[in-house]
PDB file of C-alpha atoms in Angstrom:
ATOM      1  CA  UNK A   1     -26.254 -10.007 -30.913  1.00  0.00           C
ATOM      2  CA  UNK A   2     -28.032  -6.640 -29.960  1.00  0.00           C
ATOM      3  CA  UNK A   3     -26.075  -4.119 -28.299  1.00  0.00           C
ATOM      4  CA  UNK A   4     -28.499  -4.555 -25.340  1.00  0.00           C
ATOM      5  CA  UNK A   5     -27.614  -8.428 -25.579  1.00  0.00           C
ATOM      6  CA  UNK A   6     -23.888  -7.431 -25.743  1.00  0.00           C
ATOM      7  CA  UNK A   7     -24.407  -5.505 -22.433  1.00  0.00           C
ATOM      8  CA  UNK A   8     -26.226  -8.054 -20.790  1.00  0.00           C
ATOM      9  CA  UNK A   9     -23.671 -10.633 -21.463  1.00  0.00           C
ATOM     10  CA  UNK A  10     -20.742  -8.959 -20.741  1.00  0.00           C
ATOM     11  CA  UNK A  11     -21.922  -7.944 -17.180  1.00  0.00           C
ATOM     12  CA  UNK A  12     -22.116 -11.517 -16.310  1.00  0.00           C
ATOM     13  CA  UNK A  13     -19.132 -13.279 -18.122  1.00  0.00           C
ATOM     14  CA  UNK A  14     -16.198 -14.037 -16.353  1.00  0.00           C
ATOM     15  CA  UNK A  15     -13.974 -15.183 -19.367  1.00  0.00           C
ATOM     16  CA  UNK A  16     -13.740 -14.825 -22.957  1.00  0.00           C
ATOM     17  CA  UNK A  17     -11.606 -17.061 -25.404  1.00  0.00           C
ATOM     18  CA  UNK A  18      -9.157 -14.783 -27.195  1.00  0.00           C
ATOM     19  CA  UNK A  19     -11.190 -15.357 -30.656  1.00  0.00           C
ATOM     20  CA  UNK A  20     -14.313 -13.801 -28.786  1.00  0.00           C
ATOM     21  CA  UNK A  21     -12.372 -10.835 -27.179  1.00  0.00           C
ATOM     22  CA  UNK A  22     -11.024  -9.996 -30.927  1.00  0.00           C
ATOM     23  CA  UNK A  23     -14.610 -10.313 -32.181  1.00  0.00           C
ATOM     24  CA  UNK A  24     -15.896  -7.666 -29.693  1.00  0.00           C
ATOM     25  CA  UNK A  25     -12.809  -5.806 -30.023  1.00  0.00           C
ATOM     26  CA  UNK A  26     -13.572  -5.677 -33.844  1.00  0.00           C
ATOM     27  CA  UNK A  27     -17.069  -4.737 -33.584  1.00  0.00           C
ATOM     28  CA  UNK A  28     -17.735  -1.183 -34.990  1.00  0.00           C
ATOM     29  CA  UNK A  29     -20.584  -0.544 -32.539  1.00  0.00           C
ATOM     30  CA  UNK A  30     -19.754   2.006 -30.356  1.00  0.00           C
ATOM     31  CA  UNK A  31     -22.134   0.599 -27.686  1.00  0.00           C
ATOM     32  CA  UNK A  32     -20.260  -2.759 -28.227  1.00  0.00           C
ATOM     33  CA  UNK A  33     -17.081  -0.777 -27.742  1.00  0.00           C
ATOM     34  CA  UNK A  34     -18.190   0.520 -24.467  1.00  0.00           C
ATOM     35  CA  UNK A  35     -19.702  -2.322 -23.392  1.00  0.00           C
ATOM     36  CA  UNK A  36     -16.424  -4.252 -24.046  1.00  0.00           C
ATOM     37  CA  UNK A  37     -13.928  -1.869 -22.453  1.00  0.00           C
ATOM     38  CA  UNK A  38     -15.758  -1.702 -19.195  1.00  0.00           C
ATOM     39  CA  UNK A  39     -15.674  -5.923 -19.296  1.00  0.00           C
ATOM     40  CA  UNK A  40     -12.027  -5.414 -19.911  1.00  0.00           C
ATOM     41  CA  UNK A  41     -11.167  -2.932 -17.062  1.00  0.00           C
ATOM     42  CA  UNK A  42     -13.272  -5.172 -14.815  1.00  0.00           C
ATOM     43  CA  UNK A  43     -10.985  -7.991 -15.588  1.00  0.00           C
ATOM     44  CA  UNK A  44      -8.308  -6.209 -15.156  1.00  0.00           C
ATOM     45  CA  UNK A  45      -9.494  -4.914 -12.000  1.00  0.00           C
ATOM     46  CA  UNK A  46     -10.062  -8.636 -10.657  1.00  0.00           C
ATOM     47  CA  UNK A  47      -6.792  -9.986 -11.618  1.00  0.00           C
ATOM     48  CA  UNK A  48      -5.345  -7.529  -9.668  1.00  0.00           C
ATOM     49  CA  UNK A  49      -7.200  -7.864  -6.498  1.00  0.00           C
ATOM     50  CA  UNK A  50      -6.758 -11.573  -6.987  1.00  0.00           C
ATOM     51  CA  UNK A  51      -2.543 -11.218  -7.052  1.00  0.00           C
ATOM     52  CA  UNK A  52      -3.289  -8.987  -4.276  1.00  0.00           C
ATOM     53  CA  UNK A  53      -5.096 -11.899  -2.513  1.00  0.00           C
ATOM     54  CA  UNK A  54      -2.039 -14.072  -3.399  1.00  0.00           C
ATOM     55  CA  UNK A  55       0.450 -11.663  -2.247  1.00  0.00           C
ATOM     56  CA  UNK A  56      -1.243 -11.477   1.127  1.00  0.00           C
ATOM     57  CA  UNK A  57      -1.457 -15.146   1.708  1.00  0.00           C
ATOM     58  CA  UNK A  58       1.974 -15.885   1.337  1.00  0.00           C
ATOM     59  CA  UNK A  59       2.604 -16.144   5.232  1.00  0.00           C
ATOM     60  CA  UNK A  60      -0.812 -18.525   5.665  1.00  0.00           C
ATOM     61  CA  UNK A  61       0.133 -20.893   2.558  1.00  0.00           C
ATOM     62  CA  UNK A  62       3.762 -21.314   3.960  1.00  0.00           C
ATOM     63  CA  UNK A  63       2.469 -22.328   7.226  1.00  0.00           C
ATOM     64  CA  UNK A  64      -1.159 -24.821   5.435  1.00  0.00           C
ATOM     65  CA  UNK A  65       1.991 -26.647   3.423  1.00  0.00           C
ATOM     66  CA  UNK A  66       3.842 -26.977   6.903  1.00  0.00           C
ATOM     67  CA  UNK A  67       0.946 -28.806   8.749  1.00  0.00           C
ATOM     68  CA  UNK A  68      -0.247 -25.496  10.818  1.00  0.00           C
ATOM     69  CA  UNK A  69      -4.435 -26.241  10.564  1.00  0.00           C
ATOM     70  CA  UNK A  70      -5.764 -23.640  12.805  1.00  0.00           C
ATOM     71  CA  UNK A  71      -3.648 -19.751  12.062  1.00  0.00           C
ATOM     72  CA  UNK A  72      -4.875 -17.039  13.962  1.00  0.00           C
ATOM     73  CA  UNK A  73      -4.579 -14.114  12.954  1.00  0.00           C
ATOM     74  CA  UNK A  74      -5.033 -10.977  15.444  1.00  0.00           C
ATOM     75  CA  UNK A  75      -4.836  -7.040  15.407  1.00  0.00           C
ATOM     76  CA  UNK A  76      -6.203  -4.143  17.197  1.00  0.00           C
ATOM     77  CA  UNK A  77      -7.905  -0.933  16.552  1.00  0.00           C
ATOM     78  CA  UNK A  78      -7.669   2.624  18.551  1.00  0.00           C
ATOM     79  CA  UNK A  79      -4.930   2.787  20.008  1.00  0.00           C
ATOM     80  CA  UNK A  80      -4.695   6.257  18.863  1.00  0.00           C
ATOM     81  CA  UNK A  81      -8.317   7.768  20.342  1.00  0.00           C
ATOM     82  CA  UNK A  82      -8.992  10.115  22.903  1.00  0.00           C
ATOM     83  CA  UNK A  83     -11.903   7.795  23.815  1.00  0.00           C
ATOM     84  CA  UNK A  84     -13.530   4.857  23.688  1.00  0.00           C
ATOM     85  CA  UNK A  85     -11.654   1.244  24.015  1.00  0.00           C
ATOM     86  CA  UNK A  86      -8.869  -0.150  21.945  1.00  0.00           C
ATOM     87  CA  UNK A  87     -10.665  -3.739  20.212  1.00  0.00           C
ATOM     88  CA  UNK A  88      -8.651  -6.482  18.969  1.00  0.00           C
ATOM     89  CA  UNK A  89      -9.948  -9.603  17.415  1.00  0.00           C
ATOM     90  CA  UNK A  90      -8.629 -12.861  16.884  1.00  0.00           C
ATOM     91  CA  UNK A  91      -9.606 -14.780  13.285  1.00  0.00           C
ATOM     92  CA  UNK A  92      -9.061 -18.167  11.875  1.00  0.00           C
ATOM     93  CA  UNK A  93      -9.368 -18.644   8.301  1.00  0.00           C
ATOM     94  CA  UNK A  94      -9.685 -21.963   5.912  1.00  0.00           C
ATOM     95  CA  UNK A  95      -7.451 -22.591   3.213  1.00  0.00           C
ATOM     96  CA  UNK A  96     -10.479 -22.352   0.901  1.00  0.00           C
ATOM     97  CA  UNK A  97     -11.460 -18.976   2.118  1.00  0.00           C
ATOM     98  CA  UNK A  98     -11.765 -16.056  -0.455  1.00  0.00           C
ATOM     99  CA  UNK A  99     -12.555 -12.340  -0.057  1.00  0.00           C
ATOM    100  CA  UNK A 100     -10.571 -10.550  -2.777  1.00  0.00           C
ATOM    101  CA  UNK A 101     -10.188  -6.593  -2.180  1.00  0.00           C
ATOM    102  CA  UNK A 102      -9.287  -7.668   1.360  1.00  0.00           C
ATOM    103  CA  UNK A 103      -7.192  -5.643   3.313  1.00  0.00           C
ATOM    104  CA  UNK A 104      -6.158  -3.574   6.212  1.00  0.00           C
ATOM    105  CA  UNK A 105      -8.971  -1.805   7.513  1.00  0.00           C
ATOM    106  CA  UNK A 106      -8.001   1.651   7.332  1.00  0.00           C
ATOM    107  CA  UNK A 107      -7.540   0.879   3.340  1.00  0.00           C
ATOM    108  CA  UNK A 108     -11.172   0.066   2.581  1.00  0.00           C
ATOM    109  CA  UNK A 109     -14.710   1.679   2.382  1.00  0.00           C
ATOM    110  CA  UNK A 110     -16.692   1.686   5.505  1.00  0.00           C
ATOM    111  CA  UNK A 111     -19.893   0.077   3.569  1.00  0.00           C
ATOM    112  CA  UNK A 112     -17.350  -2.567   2.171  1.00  0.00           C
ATOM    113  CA  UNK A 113     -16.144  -3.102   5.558  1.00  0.00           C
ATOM    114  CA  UNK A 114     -19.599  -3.501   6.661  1.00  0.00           C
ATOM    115  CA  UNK A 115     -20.056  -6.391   4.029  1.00  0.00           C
ATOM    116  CA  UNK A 116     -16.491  -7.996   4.626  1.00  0.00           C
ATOM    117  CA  UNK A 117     -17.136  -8.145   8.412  1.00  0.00           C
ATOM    118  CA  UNK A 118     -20.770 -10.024   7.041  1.00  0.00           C
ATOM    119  CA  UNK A 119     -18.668 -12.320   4.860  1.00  0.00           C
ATOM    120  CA  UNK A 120     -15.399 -13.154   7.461  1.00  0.00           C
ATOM    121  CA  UNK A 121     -18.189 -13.723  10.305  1.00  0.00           C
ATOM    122  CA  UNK A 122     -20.575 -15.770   8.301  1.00  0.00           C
ATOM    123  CA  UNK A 123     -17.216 -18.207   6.816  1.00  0.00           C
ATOM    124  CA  UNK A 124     -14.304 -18.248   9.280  1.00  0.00           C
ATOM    125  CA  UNK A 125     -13.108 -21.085  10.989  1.00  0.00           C
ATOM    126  CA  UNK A 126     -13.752 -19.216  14.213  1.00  0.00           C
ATOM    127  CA  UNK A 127     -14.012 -15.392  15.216  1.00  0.00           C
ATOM    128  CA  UNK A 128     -13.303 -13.937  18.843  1.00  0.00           C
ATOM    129  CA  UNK A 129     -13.362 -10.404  19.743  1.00  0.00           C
ATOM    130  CA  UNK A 130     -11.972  -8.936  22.866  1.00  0.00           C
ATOM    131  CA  UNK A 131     -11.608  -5.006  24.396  1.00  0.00           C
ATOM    132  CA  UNK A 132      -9.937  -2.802  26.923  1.00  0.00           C
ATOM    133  CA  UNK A 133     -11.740   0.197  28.237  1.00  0.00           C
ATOM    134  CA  UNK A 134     -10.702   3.465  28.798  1.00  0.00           C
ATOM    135  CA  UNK A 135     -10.102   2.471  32.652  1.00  0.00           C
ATOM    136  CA  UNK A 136      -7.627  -0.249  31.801  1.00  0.00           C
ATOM    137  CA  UNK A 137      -6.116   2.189  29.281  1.00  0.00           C
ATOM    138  CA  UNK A 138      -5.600   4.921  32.292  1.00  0.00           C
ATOM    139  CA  UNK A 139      -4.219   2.525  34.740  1.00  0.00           C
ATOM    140  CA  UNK A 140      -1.824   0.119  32.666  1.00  0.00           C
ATOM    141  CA  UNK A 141      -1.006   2.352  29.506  1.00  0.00           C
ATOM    142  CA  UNK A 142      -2.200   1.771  26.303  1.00  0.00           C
ATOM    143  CA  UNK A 143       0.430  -1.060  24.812  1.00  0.00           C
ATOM    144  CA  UNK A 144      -0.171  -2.760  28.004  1.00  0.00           C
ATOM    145  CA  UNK A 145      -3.833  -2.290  27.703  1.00  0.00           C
ATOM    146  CA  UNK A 146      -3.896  -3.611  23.623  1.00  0.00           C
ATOM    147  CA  UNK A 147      -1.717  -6.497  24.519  1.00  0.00           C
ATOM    148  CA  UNK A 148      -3.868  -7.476  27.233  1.00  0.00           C
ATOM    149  CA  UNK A 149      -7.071  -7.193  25.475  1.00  0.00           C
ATOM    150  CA  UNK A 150      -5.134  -9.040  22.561  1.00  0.00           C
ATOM    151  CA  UNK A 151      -3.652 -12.379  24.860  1.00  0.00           C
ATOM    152  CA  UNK A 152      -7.877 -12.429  25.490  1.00  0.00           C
ATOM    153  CA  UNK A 153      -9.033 -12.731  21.981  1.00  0.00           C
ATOM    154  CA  UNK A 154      -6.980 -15.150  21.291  1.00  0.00           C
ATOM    155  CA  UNK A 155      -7.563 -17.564  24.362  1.00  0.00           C
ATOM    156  CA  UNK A 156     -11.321 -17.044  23.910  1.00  0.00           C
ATOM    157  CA  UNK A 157     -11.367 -18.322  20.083  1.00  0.00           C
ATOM    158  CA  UNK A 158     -13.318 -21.743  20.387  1.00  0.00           C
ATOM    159  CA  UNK A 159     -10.704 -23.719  18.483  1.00  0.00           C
ATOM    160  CA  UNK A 160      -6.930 -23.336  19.929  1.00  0.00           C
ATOM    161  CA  UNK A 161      -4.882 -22.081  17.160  1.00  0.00           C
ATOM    162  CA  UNK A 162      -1.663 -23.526  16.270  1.00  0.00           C
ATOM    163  CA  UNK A 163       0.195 -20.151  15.594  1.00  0.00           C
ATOM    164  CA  UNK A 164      -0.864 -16.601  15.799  1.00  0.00           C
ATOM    165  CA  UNK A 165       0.157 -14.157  13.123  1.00  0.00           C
ATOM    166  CA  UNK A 166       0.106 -10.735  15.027  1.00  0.00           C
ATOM    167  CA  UNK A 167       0.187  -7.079  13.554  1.00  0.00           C
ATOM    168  CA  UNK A 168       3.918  -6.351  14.900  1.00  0.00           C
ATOM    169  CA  UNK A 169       3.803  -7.039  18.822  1.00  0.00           C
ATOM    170  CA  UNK A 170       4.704 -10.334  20.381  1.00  0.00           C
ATOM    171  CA  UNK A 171       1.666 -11.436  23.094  1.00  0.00           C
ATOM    172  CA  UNK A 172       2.616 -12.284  26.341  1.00  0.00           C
ATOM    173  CA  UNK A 173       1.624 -15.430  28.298  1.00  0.00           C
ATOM    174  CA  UNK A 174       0.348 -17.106  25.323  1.00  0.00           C
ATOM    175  CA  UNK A 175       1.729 -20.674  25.010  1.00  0.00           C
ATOM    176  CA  UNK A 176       1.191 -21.099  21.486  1.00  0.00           C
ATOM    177  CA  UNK A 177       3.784 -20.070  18.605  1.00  0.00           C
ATOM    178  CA  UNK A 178       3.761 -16.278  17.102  1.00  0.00           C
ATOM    179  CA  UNK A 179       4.605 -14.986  14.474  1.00  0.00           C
ATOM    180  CA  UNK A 180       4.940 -10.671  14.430  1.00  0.00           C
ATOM    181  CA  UNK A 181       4.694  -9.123  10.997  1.00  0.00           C
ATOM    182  CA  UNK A 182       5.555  -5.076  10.651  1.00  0.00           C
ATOM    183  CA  UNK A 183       2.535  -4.186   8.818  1.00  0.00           C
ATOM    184  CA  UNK A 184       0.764  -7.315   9.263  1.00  0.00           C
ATOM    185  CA  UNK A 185      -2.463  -6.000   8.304  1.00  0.00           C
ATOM    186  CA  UNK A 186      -1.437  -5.084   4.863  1.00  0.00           C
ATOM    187  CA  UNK A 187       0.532  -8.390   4.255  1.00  0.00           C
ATOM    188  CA  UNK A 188      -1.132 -11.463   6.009  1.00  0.00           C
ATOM    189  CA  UNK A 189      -5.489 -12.012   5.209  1.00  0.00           C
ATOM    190  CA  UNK A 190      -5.900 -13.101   8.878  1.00  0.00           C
ATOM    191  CA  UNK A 191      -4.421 -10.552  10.575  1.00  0.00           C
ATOM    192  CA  UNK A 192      -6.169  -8.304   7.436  1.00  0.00           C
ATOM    193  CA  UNK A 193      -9.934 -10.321   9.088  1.00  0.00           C
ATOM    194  CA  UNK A 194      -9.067  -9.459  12.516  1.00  0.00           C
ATOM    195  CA  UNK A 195      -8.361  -5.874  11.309  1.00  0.00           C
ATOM    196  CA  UNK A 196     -11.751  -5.573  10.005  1.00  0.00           C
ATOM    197  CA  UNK A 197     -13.701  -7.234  12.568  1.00  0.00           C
ATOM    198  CA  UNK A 198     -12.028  -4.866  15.221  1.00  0.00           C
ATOM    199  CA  UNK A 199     -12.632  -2.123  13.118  1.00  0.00           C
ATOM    200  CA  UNK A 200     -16.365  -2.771  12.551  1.00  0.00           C
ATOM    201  CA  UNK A 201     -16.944  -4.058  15.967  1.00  0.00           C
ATOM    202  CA  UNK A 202     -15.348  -0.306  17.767  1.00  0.00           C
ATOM    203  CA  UNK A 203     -17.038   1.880  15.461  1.00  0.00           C
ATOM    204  CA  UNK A 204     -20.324   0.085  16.548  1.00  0.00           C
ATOM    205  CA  UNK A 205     -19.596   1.008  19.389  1.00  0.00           C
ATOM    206  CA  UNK A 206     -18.095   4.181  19.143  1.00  0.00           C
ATOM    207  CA  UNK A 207     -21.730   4.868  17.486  1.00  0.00           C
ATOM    208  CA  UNK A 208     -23.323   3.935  20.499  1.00  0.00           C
ATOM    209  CA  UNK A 209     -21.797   5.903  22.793  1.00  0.00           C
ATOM    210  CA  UNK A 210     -22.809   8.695  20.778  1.00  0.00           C
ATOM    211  CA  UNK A 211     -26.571   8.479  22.062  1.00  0.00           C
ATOM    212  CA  UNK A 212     -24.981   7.938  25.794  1.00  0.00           C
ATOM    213  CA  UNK A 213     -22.539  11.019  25.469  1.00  0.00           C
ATOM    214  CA  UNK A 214     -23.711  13.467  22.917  1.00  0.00           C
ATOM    215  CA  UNK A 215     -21.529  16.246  22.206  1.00  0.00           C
ATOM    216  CA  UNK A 216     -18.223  14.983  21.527  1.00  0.00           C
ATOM    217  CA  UNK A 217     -19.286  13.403  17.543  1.00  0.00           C
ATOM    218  CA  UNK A 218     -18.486  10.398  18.342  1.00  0.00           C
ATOM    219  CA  UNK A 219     -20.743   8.704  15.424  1.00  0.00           C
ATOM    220  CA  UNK A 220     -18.509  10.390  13.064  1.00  0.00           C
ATOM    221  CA  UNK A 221     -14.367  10.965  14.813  1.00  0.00           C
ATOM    222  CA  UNK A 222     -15.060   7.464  16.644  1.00  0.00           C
ATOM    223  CA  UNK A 223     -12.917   8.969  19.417  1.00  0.00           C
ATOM    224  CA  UNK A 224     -10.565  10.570  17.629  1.00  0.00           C
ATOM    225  CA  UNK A 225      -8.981  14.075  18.142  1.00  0.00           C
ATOM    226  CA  UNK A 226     -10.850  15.981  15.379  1.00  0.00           C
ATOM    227  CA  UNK A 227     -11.033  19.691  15.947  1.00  0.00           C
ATOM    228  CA  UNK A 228     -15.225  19.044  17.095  1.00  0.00           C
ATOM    229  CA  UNK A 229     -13.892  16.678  19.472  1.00  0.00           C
ATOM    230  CA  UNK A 230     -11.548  19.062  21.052  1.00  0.00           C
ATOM    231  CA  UNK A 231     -13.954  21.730  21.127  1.00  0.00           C
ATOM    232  CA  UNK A 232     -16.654  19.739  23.088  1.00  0.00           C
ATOM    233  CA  UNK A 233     -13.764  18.560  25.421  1.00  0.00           C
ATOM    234  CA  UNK A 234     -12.955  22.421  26.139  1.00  0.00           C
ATOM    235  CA  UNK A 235     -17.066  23.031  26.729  1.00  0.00           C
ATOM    236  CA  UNK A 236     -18.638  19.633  28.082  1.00  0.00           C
ATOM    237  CA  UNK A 237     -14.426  18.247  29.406  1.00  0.00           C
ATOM    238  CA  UNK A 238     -14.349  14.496  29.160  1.00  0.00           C
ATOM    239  CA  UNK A 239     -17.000  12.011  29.815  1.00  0.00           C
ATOM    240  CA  UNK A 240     -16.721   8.610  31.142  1.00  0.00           C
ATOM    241  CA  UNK A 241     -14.945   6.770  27.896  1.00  0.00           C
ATOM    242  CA  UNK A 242     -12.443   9.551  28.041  1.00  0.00           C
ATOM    243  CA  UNK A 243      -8.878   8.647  27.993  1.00  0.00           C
ATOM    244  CA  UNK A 244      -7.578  10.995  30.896  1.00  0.00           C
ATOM    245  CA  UNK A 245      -4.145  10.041  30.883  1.00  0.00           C
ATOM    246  CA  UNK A 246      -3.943  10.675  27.159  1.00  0.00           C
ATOM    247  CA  UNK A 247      -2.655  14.217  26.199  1.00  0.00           C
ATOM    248  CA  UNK A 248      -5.705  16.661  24.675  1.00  0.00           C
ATOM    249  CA  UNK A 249      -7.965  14.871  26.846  1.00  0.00           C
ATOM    250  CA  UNK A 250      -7.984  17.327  30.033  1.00  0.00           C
ATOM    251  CA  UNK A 251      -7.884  20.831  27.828  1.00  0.00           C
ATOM    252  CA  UNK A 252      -7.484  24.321  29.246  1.00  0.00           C
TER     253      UNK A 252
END
């Protein structure tokens, strides 16, 4: 084969029997070489996102073997924002599911987040997404407000889950089984989806608001107490997504 040939092959192959790895690894080409190490590092690279996968779906495969069909999982982003509402979603996945590299939103690329939301949309057993807006936020505090907008996602999914694995908080008034998990959203894939839906979903929105309330950068701080954001607050003072009873919000 032709280095080029080499290159070409490589970049597609998936596996290699241990007599063709030694074969490559013996080649003397240093185009070969390179071509080789990069197929081994991206190997290496999917193994590990695939144990990762594994680790993560310990809490889901305990609970397929146990009978539980329909596992929800659900978490919330912005909680933390001066503006803007906190989003949670609700997401049921299929055993047969598969989106390695998934994980808690905050731990991957906005333009890969952009493509997981595409993917966990497109294949999920069923997707809801629910909010509470600054208002709500104000008058019932902000754990009240995330639990609230929480209990919704969940009752609006189109298929009743079975058990909800949530990222730490127990929901109120929901009549099916829960399951909290400190850190969920680093150890469960569902409540890993939900992350990344929620995530998506508010900075959508967050990106919107920008064109209704220019000033504050939302596009770019999504709510978020940056040093800009403070600044506008201290020249413009908050607009109507403004958290007012959060601290920073009413500035000197």
């Amino acid at each position: 084969m032709t280095i080029k040939e080499v290159k070409e092959f490589l970049l597609t192959c998936k596996s290699l029997t241990e007599e063709a790895q030694a074969l490559f690894a013996a080649d003397v080409r240093s185009g070969v070489q390179a071509a080789y190490k990069q197929w081994h590092r991206r190997m290496e690279k999917a193994q590990q996102l695939h144990q990762r996968w594994l680790d993560m779906s310990t809490h889901e495969q305990e609970l397929w073997e146990k009978g539980y069909a329909h596992i929800a999982g659900v978490d919330e982003v912005g909680r933390g924002p001066l503006a803007g509402p906190v989003v949670t979603a609700a997401v049921i996945l299929s055993p047969d599911f598969y989106l390695p590299g998934l994980d808690d939103s905050k731990k991957v690329p906005a333009a890969r987040r952009e493509e997981m939301y595409e993917q966990i949309m497109e294949q999920a057993v069923a997707v809801s997404v629910s909010l509470s807006d600054a208002a709500l936020i104000d008058e019932i505090n902000i754990f009240q407000a995330t639990l609230r907008a929480m209990q919704t996602a969940v009752q609006n999914l189109s298929i009743v889950p079975d058990i909800t694995l949530n990222d730490a908080v127990t929901i109120p008034q929901l009549s099916v089984e829960q399951r909290p998990i400190i850190g969920g959203d680093g150890k469960s894939i569902s409540i890993a989806a939900a992350s990344i839906i929620a995530k998506v979903e508010r900075d959508r929105m967050m990106k919107e608001y920008d064109t209704q309330y220019p000033g504050y950068g939302f596009a770019s701080n999504m709510g978020y107490g940056t040093a800009e954001h403070l600044a506008a607050l201290r020249v413009q003072g908050p607009c109507r997504i403004h958290r007012r009873s959060f601290g920073g919000v009413l500035v000197p």
